[in-house]
CSV table of C-alpha atoms and ligand atoms in Angstrom, one decimal:
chain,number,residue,atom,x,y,z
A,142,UNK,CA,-92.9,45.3,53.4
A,143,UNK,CA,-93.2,41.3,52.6
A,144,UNK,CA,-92.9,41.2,48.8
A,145,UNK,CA,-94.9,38.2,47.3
A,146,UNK,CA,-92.1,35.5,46.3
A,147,UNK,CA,-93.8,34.9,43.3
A,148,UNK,CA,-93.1,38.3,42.3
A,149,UNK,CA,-89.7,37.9,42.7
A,150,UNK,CA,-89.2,34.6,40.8
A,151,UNK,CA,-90.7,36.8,37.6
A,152,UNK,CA,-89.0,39.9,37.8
A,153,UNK,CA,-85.3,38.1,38.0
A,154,UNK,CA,-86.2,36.1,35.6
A,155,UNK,CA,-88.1,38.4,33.0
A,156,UNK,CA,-86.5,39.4,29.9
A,157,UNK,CA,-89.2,41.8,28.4
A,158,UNK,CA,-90.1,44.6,31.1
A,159,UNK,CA,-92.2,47.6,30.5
A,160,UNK,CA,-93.0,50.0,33.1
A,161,UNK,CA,-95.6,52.9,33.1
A,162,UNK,CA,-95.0,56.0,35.7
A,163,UNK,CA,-96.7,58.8,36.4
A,164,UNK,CA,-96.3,62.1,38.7
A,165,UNK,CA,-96.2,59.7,41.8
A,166,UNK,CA,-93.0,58.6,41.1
A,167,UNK,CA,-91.5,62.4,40.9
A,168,UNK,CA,-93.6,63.4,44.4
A,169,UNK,CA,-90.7,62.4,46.5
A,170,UNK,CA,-88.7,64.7,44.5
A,171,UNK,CA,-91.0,67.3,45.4
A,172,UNK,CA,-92.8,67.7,42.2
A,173,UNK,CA,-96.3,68.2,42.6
A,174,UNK,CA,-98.8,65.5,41.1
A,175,UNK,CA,-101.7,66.6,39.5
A,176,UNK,CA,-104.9,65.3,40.8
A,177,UNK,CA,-103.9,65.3,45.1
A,178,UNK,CA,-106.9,66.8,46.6
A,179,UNK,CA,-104.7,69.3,48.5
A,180,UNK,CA,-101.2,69.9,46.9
A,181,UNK,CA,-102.2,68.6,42.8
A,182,UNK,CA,-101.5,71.0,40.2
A,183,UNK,CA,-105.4,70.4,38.9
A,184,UNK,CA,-106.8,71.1,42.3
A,185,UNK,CA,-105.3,74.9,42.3
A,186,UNK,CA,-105.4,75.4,38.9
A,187,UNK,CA,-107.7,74.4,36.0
A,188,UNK,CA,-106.2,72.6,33.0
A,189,UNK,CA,-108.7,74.5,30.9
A,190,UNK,CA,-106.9,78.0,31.4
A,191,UNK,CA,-103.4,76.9,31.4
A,192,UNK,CA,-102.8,73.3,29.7
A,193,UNK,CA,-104.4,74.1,25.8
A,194,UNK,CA,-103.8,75.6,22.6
A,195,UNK,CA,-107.0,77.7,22.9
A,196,UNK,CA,-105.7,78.9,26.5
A,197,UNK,CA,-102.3,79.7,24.8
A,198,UNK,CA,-103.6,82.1,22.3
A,199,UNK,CA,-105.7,83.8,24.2
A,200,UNK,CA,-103.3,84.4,26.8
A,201,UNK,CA,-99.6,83.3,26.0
A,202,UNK,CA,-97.6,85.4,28.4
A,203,UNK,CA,-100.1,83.8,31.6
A,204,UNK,CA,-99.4,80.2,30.1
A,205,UNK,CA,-95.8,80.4,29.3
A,206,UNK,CA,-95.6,81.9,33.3
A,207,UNK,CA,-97.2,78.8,34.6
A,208,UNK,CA,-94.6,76.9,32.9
A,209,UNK,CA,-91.8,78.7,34.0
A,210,UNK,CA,-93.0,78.1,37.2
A,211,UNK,CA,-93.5,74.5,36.9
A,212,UNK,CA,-89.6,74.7,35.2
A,213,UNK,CA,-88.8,76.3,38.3
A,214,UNK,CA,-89.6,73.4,40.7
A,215,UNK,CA,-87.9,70.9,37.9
A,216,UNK,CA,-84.4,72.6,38.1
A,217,UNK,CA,-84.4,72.8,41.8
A,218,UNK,CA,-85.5,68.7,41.8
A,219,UNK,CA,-83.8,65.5,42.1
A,220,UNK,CA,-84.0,62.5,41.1
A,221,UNK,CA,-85.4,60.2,43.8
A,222,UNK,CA,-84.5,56.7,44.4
A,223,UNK,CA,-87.5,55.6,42.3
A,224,UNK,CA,-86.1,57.2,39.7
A,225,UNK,CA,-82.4,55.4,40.1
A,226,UNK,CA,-83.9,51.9,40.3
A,227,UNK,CA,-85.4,52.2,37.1
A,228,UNK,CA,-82.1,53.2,35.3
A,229,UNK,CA,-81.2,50.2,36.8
A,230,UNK,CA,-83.3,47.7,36.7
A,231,UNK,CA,-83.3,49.1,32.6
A,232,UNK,CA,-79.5,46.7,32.7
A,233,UNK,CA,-80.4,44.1,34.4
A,234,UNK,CA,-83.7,43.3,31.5
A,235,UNK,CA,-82.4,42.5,28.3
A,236,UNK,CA,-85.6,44.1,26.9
A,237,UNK,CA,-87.0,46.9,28.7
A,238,UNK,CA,-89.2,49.9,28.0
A,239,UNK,CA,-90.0,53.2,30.3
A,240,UNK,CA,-92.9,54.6,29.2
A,241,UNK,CA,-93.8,58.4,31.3
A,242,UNK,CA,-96.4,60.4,31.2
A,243,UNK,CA,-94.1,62.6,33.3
A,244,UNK,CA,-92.3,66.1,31.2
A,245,UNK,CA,-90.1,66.4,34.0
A,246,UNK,CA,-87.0,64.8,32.5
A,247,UNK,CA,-86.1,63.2,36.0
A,248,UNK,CA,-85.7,59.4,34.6
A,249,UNK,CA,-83.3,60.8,31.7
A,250,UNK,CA,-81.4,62.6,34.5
A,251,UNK,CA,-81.5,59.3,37.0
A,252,UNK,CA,-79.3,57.7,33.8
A,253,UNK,CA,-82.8,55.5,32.1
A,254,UNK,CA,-82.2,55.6,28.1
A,255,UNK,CA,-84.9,53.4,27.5
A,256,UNK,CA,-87.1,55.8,27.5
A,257,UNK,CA,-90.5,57.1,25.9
A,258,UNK,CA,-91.6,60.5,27.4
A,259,UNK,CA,-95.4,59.9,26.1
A,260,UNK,CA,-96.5,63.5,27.1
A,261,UNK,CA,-93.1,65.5,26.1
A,262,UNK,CA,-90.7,67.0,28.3
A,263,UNK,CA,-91.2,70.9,29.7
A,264,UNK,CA,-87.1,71.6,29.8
A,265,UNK,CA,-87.9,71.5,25.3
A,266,UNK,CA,-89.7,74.6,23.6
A,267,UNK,CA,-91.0,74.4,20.3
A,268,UNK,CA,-92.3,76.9,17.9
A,269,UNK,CA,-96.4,77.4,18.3
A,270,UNK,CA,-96.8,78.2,14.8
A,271,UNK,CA,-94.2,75.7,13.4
A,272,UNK,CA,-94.7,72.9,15.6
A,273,UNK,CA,-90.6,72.5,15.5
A,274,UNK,CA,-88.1,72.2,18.0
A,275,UNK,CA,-86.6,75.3,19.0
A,276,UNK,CA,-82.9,75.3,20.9
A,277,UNK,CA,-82.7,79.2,21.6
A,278,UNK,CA,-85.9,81.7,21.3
A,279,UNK,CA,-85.2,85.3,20.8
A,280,UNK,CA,-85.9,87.2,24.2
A,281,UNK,CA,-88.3,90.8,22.7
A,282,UNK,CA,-88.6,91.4,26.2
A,283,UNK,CA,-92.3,89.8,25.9
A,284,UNK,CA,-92.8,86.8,27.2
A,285,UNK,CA,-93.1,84.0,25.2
A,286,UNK,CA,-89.6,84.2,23.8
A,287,UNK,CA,-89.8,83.9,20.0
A,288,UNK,CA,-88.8,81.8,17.1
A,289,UNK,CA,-85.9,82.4,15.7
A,290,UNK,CA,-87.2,81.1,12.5
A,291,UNK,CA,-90.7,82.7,11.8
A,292,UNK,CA,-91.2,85.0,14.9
A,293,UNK,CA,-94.0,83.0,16.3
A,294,UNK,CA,-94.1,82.3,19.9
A,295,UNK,CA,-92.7,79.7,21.6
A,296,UNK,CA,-94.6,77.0,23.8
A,297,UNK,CA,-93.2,73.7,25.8
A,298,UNK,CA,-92.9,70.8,24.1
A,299,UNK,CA,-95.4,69.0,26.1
A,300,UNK,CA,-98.5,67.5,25.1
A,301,UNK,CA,-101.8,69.7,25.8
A,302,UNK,CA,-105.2,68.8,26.4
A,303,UNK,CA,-107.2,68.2,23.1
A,304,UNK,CA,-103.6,67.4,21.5
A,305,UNK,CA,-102.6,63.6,19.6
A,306,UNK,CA,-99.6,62.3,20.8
A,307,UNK,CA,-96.6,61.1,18.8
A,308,UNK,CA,-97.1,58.5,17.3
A,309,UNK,CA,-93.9,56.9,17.1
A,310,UNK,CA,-94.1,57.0,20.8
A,311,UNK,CA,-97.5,55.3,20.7
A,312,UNK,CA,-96.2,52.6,18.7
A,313,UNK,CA,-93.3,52.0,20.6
A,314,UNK,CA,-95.2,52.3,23.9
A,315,UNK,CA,-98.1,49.7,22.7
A,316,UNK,CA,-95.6,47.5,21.2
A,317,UNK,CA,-93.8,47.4,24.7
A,318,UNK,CA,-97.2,47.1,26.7
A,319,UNK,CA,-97.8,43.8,24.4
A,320,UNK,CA,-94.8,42.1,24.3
A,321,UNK,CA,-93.9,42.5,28.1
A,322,UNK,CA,-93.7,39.6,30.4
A,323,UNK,CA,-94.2,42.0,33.4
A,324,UNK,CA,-95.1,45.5,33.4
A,325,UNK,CA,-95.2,47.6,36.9
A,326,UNK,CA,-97.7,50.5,36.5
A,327,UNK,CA,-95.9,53.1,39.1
A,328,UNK,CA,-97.6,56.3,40.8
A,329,UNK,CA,-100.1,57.0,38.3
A,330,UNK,CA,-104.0,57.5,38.4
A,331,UNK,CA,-104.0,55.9,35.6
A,332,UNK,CA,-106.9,58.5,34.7
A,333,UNK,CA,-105.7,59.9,31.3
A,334,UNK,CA,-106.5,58.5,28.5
A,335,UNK,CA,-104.3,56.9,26.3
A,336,UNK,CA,-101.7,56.2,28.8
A,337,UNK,CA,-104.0,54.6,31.8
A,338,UNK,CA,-104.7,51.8,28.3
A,339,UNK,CA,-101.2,50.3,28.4
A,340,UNK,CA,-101.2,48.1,31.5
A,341,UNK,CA,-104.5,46.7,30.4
A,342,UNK,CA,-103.3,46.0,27.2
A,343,UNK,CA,-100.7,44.4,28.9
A,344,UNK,CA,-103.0,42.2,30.8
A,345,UNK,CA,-105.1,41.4,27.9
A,346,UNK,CA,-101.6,40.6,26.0
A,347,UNK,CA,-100.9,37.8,29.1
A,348,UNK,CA,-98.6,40.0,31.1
A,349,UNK,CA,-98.2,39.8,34.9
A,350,UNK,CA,-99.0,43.1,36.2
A,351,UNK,CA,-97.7,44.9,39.2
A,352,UNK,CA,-98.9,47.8,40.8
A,353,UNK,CA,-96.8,50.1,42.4
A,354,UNK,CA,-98.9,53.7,44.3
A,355,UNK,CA,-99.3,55.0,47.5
A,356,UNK,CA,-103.1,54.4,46.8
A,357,UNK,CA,-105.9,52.5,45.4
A,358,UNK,CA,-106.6,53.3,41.2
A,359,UNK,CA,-109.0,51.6,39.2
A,360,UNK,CA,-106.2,49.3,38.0
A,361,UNK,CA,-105.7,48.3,41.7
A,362,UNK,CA,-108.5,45.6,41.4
A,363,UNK,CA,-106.9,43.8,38.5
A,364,UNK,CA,-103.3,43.7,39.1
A,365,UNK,CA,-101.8,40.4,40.0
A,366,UNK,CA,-100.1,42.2,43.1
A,367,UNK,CA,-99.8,45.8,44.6
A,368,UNK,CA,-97.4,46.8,46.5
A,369,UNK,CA,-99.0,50.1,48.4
A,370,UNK,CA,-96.8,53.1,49.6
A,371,UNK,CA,-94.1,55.8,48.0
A,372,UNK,CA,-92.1,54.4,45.5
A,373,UNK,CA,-88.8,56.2,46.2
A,374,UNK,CA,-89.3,53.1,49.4
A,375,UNK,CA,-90.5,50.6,47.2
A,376,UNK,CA,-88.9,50.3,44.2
A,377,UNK,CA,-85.5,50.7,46.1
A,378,UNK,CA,-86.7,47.5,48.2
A,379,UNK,CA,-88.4,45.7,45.2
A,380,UNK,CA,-84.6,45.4,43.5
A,381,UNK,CA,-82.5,45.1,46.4
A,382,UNK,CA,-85.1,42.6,47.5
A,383,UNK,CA,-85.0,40.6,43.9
A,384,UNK,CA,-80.8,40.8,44.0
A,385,UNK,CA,-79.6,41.5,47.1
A,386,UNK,CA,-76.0,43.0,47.7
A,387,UNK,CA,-76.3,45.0,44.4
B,460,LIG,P1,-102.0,62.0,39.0
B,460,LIG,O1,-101.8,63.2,39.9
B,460,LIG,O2,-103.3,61.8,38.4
B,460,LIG,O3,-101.8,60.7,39.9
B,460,LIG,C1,-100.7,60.5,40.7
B,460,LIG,C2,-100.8,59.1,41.4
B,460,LIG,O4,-99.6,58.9,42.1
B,460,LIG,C3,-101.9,59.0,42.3
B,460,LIG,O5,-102.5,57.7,42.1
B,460,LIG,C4,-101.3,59.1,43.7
B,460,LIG,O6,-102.0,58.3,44.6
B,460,LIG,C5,-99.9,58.5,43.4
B,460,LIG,N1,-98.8,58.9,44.3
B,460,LIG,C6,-98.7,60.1,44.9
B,460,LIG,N2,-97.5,60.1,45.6
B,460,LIG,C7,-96.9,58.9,45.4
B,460,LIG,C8,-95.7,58.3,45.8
B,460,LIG,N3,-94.8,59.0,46.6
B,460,LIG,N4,-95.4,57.1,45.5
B,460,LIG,C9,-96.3,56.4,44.7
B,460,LIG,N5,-97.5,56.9,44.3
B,460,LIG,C10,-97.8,58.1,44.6
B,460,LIG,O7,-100.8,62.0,38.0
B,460,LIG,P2,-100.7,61.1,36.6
B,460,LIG,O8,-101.4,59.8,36.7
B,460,LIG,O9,-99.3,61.1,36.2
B,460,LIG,O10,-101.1,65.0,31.5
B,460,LIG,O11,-101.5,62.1,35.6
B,460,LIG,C11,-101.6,61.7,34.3
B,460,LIG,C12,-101.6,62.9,33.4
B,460,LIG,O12,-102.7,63.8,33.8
B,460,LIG,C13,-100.4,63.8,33.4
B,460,LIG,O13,-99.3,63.3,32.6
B,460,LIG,C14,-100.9,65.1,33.0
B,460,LIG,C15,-102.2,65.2,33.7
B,460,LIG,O14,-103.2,65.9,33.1
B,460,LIG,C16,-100.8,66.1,30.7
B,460,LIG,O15,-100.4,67.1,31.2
B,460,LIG,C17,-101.0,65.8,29.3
Protein backbone atom coordinates (compact mmCIF):
# COMPACT_ATOMS: atom_id res chain seq x y z
CA UNK A 1 0.00 0.00 0.00
CA UNK A 2 1.73 3.50 -1.08
CA UNK A 3 1.15 5.65 1.99
CA UNK A 4 0.77 9.44 1.05
CA UNK A 5 4.29 11.08 2.11
CA UNK A 6 2.51 13.86 3.44
CA UNK A 7 0.96 11.65 5.87
CA UNK A 8 4.01 10.54 7.04
CA UNK A 9 5.80 13.95 7.49
CA UNK A 10 2.63 14.66 10.11
CA UNK A 11 2.37 11.65 12.00
CA UNK A 12 6.38 11.61 12.97
CA UNK A 13 6.16 14.89 13.63
CA UNK A 14 2.76 15.31 15.62
CA UNK A 15 2.82 15.78 19.26
CA UNK A 16 -1.03 15.70 19.99
CA UNK A 17 -2.65 12.37 18.51
CA UNK A 18 -6.08 11.17 19.10
CA UNK A 19 -7.47 8.19 17.66
CA UNK A 20 -11.08 6.89 17.51
CA UNK A 21 -11.74 2.86 16.97
CA UNK A 22 -14.41 0.94 16.61
CA UNK A 23 -15.31 -3.02 16.30
CA UNK A 24 -13.20 -3.00 13.05
CA UNK A 25 -10.24 -2.87 14.73
CA UNK A 26 -11.05 -6.08 17.03
CA UNK A 27 -12.52 -8.16 13.68
CA UNK A 28 -9.15 -9.55 13.04
CA UNK A 29 -9.28 -10.82 16.49
CA UNK A 30 -12.30 -12.51 15.74
CA UNK A 31 -14.69 -10.37 17.42
CA UNK A 32 -17.74 -9.83 15.63
CA UNK A 33 -18.66 -6.12 14.52
CA UNK A 34 -21.95 -5.01 14.72
CA UNK A 35 -23.47 -3.76 11.70
CA UNK A 36 -21.66 -6.56 8.89
CA UNK A 37 -24.55 -7.53 6.76
CA UNK A 38 -23.66 -11.27 7.36
CA UNK A 39 -21.61 -11.92 10.52
CA UNK A 40 -22.66 -8.24 12.69
CA UNK A 41 -23.99 -8.76 16.02
CA UNK A 42 -27.15 -6.31 14.89
CA UNK A 43 -27.80 -8.31 11.88
CA UNK A 44 -28.64 -11.62 14.04
CA UNK A 45 -29.83 -10.04 16.85
CA UNK A 46 -31.86 -6.87 17.60
CA UNK A 47 -30.38 -4.18 19.97
CA UNK A 48 -33.83 -3.63 21.09
CA UNK A 49 -34.23 -7.13 22.95
CA UNK A 50 -30.77 -7.48 24.27
CA UNK A 51 -28.81 -4.03 24.44
CA UNK A 52 -31.44 -1.83 27.06
CA UNK A 53 -32.47 -1.29 30.40
CA UNK A 54 -36.19 -1.95 29.48
CA UNK A 55 -34.91 -5.39 27.73
CA UNK A 56 -32.98 -6.12 31.07
CA UNK A 57 -35.92 -6.00 33.26
CA UNK A 58 -38.13 -7.69 31.39
CA UNK A 59 -35.89 -10.46 30.84
CA UNK A 60 -32.54 -10.43 32.79
CA UNK A 61 -31.48 -14.00 32.76
CA UNK A 62 -31.84 -13.80 28.39
CA UNK A 63 -29.67 -10.48 28.52
CA UNK A 64 -27.09 -11.40 30.97
CA UNK A 65 -26.82 -14.90 28.52
CA UNK A 66 -26.11 -12.75 25.51
CA UNK A 67 -23.34 -11.32 27.40
CA UNK A 68 -21.81 -14.22 28.61
CA UNK A 69 -21.71 -15.17 25.34
CA UNK A 70 -20.20 -12.16 23.85
CA UNK A 71 -17.58 -12.58 27.23
CA UNK A 72 -17.08 -15.89 25.75
CA UNK A 73 -15.52 -14.80 22.37
CA UNK A 74 -13.52 -11.86 24.38
CA UNK A 75 -11.61 -14.40 26.67
CA UNK A 76 -10.81 -16.74 23.90
CA UNK A 77 -9.43 -13.26 21.73
CA UNK A 78 -6.30 -11.64 21.14
CA UNK A 79 -5.06 -8.74 20.63
CA UNK A 80 -4.29 -8.10 16.93
CA UNK A 81 -1.55 -6.21 15.52
CA UNK A 82 -3.79 -3.15 15.26
CA UNK A 83 -4.18 -3.26 18.63
CA UNK A 84 -0.18 -3.45 19.44
CA UNK A 85 0.54 -0.47 17.15
CA UNK A 86 -1.56 1.66 19.06
CA UNK A 87 0.13 0.88 22.46
CA UNK A 88 2.79 1.99 20.61
CA UNK A 89 2.45 4.60 18.65
CA UNK A 90 0.78 5.87 22.43
CA UNK A 91 5.13 6.37 23.29
CA UNK A 92 6.26 7.62 20.50
CA UNK A 93 3.34 10.99 20.84
CA UNK A 94 4.05 12.98 23.66
CA UNK A 95 0.26 13.74 23.79
CA UNK A 96 -2.01 11.07 22.82
CA UNK A 97 -5.54 9.93 23.41
CA UNK A 98 -7.40 6.38 22.51
CA UNK A 99 -10.74 6.95 22.51
CA UNK A 100 -13.05 3.19 21.84
CA UNK A 101 -16.29 2.60 21.47
CA UNK A 102 -15.11 -0.98 21.75
CA UNK A 103 -16.07 -2.95 25.64
CA UNK A 104 -13.78 -5.53 24.62
CA UNK A 105 -10.83 -4.51 26.78
CA UNK A 106 -8.39 -5.66 23.82
CA UNK A 107 -6.30 -2.19 23.66
CA UNK A 108 -5.81 -2.24 27.63
CA UNK A 109 -4.57 -5.95 27.09
CA UNK A 110 -2.32 -4.82 23.78
CA UNK A 111 -0.41 -2.52 26.75
CA UNK A 112 -2.46 1.23 25.52
CA UNK A 113 -2.90 3.27 28.98
CA UNK A 114 -4.03 6.21 27.29
CA UNK A 115 -7.15 5.16 27.11
CA UNK A 116 -10.95 6.20 27.19
CA UNK A 117 -13.35 3.17 26.86
CA UNK A 118 -16.39 5.59 25.78
CA UNK A 119 -19.01 2.69 25.84
CA UNK A 120 -17.54 0.72 29.06
CA UNK A 121 -15.95 -2.47 29.06
CA UNK A 122 -18.12 -6.06 29.18
CA UNK A 123 -15.17 -8.02 31.47
CA UNK A 124 -16.81 -5.07 34.53
CA UNK A 125 -20.40 -5.78 36.14
CA UNK A 126 -22.16 -3.30 38.06
CA UNK A 127 -25.09 -3.34 40.24
CA UNK A 128 -28.56 -2.64 38.14
CA UNK A 129 -30.13 -1.07 40.94
CA UNK A 130 -27.02 0.80 42.32
CA UNK A 131 -25.32 1.72 39.32
CA UNK A 132 -21.89 0.71 41.21
CA UNK A 133 -19.05 -1.32 40.39
CA UNK A 134 -19.37 -4.73 41.53
CA UNK A 135 -15.90 -7.04 41.89
CA UNK A 136 -17.69 -10.38 42.89
CA UNK A 137 -21.66 -11.04 42.54
CA UNK A 138 -23.18 -13.67 44.70
CA UNK A 139 -23.94 -16.79 42.43
CA UNK A 140 -28.19 -17.83 43.77
CA UNK A 141 -27.97 -20.20 41.18
CA UNK A 142 -30.10 -17.57 39.02
CA UNK A 143 -28.63 -15.92 36.52
CA UNK A 144 -27.83 -12.64 36.85
CA UNK A 145 -25.44 -13.11 39.83
CA UNK A 146 -26.30 -10.67 42.54
CA UNK A 147 -25.13 -7.76 44.45
CA UNK A 148 -23.46 -8.36 47.18
CA UNK A 149 -24.55 -5.11 48.57
CA UNK A 150 -28.33 -4.69 48.06
CA UNK A 151 -29.23 -8.03 46.28
CA UNK A 152 -30.11 -6.43 43.03
CA UNK A 153 -28.97 -7.94 39.81
CA UNK A 154 -26.01 -7.43 38.25
CA UNK A 155 -25.63 -6.08 34.55
CA UNK A 156 -22.19 -5.24 32.33
CA UNK A 157 -20.76 -2.19 32.71
CA UNK A 158 -21.40 -1.16 29.28
CA UNK A 159 -23.32 1.56 27.97
CA UNK A 160 -26.89 0.62 26.63
CA UNK A 161 -29.06 2.03 24.20
CA UNK A 162 -31.15 5.09 25.52
CA UNK A 163 -28.15 5.39 28.25
CA UNK A 164 -25.74 8.98 28.73
CA UNK A 165 -22.28 8.29 28.76
CA UNK A 166 -19.76 9.38 31.31
CA UNK A 167 -19.15 12.32 31.28
CA UNK A 168 -15.67 12.52 32.34
CA UNK A 169 -15.03 10.41 29.42
CA UNK A 170 -16.84 12.86 27.17
CA UNK A 171 -14.83 15.60 28.28
CA UNK A 172 -11.79 13.99 28.03
CA UNK A 173 -12.63 12.52 24.59
CA UNK A 174 -13.81 16.13 23.18
CA UNK A 175 -11.01 17.77 24.68
CA UNK A 176 -8.61 15.23 22.77
CA UNK A 177 -10.76 15.43 19.42
CA UNK A 178 -10.02 19.45 19.70
CA UNK A 179 -6.72 19.70 20.53
CA UNK A 180 -5.29 17.01 18.20
CA UNK A 181 -2.98 17.66 15.37
CA UNK A 182 -4.02 14.37 13.70
CA UNK A 183 -6.61 12.10 14.60
CA UNK A 184 -7.00 8.50 12.69
CA UNK A 185 -10.66 7.43 12.88
CA UNK A 186 -10.04 3.31 12.73
CA UNK A 187 -12.77 0.59 11.78
CA UNK A 188 -15.74 2.30 12.79
CA UNK A 189 -19.10 3.13 11.03
CA UNK A 190 -18.92 6.02 12.56
CA UNK A 191 -22.86 5.52 12.82
CA UNK A 192 -23.49 6.01 16.66
CA UNK A 193 -24.06 9.01 17.89
CA UNK A 194 -21.87 10.73 20.08
CA UNK A 195 -18.79 8.89 19.13
CA UNK A 196 -19.11 9.12 15.03
CA UNK A 197 -18.97 13.48 16.37
CA UNK A 198 -15.32 13.39 17.44
CA UNK A 199 -13.42 13.23 14.17
CA UNK A 200 -15.61 16.01 12.86
CA UNK A 201 -15.01 18.01 15.65
CA UNK A 202 -11.55 17.34 14.97
CA UNK A 203 -11.84 18.61 11.55
CA UNK A 204 -13.77 21.62 12.39
CA UNK A 205 -10.95 22.12 15.32
CA UNK A 206 -8.14 22.20 12.18
CA UNK A 207 -7.01 18.65 12.54
CA UNK A 208 -5.68 16.47 9.71
CA UNK A 209 -7.81 13.56 9.61
CA UNK A 210 -6.99 10.05 8.62
CA UNK A 211 -9.15 7.33 7.91
CA UNK A 212 -8.31 3.96 8.52
CA UNK A 213 -11.50 0.94 7.45
CA UNK A 214 -11.84 -1.75 5.21
CA UNK A 215 -14.68 0.31 3.68
CA UNK A 216 -16.29 3.49 2.72
CA UNK A 217 -18.27 5.57 5.87
CA UNK A 218 -19.80 8.78 5.62
CA UNK A 219 -16.53 10.23 7.06
CA UNK A 220 -14.71 8.67 4.01
CA UNK A 221 -15.57 11.81 1.81
CA UNK A 222 -13.95 14.32 4.21
CA UNK A 223 -10.90 12.85 5.46
CA UNK A 224 -7.71 14.30 4.19
CA UNK A 225 -6.55 10.52 3.30
CA UNK A 226 -7.95 6.92 3.64
CA UNK A 227 -6.06 4.28 3.81
CA UNK A 228 -8.67 1.21 2.78
CA UNK A 229 -8.28 -2.42 4.02
CA UNK A 230 -7.93 -4.45 7.68
CA UNK A 231 -6.19 -2.58 10.13
CA UNK A 232 -4.32 -5.44 11.88
CA UNK A 233 -2.24 -4.73 7.93
CA UNK A 234 -2.38 -1.31 8.05
CA UNK A 235 -1.63 0.17 11.08
CA UNK A 236 1.34 -2.31 11.44
CA UNK A 237 2.57 -0.75 7.98
CA UNK A 238 1.49 2.88 8.73
CA UNK A 239 4.31 2.76 11.84
CA UNK A 240 6.84 0.64 10.49
CA UNK A 241 6.39 2.78 7.36
CA UNK A 242 6.65 6.37 9.46
CA UNK A 243 9.93 4.67 11.47
CA UNK A 244 11.33 1.97 9.95
CA UNK A 245 13.55 -0.72 11.83
CA UNK A 246 11.38 -0.19 15.01
P1 LIG B 1 -19.82 -1.20 13.21
O1 LIG B 1 -20.10 -2.66 13.12
O2 LIG B 1 -20.94 -0.27 13.02
O3 LIG B 1 -18.70 -0.79 12.14
C1 LIG B 1 -17.51 -1.51 11.98
C2 LIG B 1 -16.69 -0.85 10.90
O4 LIG B 1 -15.44 -1.52 10.80
C3 LIG B 1 -17.31 -0.87 9.51
O5 LIG B 1 -17.12 0.40 8.90
C4 LIG B 1 -16.51 -1.95 8.78
O6 LIG B 1 -16.42 -1.68 7.39
C5 LIG B 1 -15.16 -1.80 9.44
N1 LIG B 1 -14.31 -3.01 9.44
C6 LIG B 1 -14.68 -4.29 9.52
N2 LIG B 1 -13.61 -5.10 9.56
C7 LIG B 1 -12.52 -4.30 9.52
C8 LIG B 1 -11.10 -4.52 9.57
N3 LIG B 1 -10.61 -5.74 9.66
N4 LIG B 1 -10.30 -3.44 9.53
C9 LIG B 1 -10.80 -2.18 9.42
N5 LIG B 1 -12.12 -1.91 9.37
C10 LIG B 1 -12.97 -2.95 9.44
O7 LIG B 1 -19.07 -0.97 14.62
P2 LIG B 1 -18.87 0.41 15.41
O8 LIG B 1 -18.69 1.54 14.47
O9 LIG B 1 -17.81 0.16 16.41
O10 LIG B 1 -22.50 0.55 20.67
O11 LIG B 1 -20.26 0.55 16.15
C11 LIG B 1 -20.45 1.62 17.03
C12 LIG B 1 -21.34 1.22 18.16
O12 LIG B 1 -22.55 0.67 17.65
C13 LIG B 1 -20.79 0.14 19.06
O13 LIG B 1 -19.88 0.60 20.03
C14 LIG B 1 -22.05 -0.41 19.69
C15 LIG B 1 -22.95 -0.46 18.49
O14 LIG B 1 -24.31 -0.36 18.75
C16 LIG B 1 -23.00 0.14 21.85
O15 LIG B 1 -23.15 -1.04 22.12
C17 LIG B 1 -23.33 1.26 22.78
Amino acid sequence: MQLPPQLLDILRKASRVTVLTGAGISADSGIPTFRDPQHGLWSRFRPEDLANAEAFKRDPALVWGWYEWRREAVRAAEPNPAHLALATLEHRVPGFTLITQNVDGLHARAGSRKLVELHGNIMRNKCFAEGTVVEQGVDDGEPPPKCPRCGGPLRPDVVWFGEALDEQHMATADKAARECELFLVIGTSAAVMPAAHFPRVALQSGAVLVEINRDETPLSAVSHAVLRGPAALVLPHLLNTAWPGN
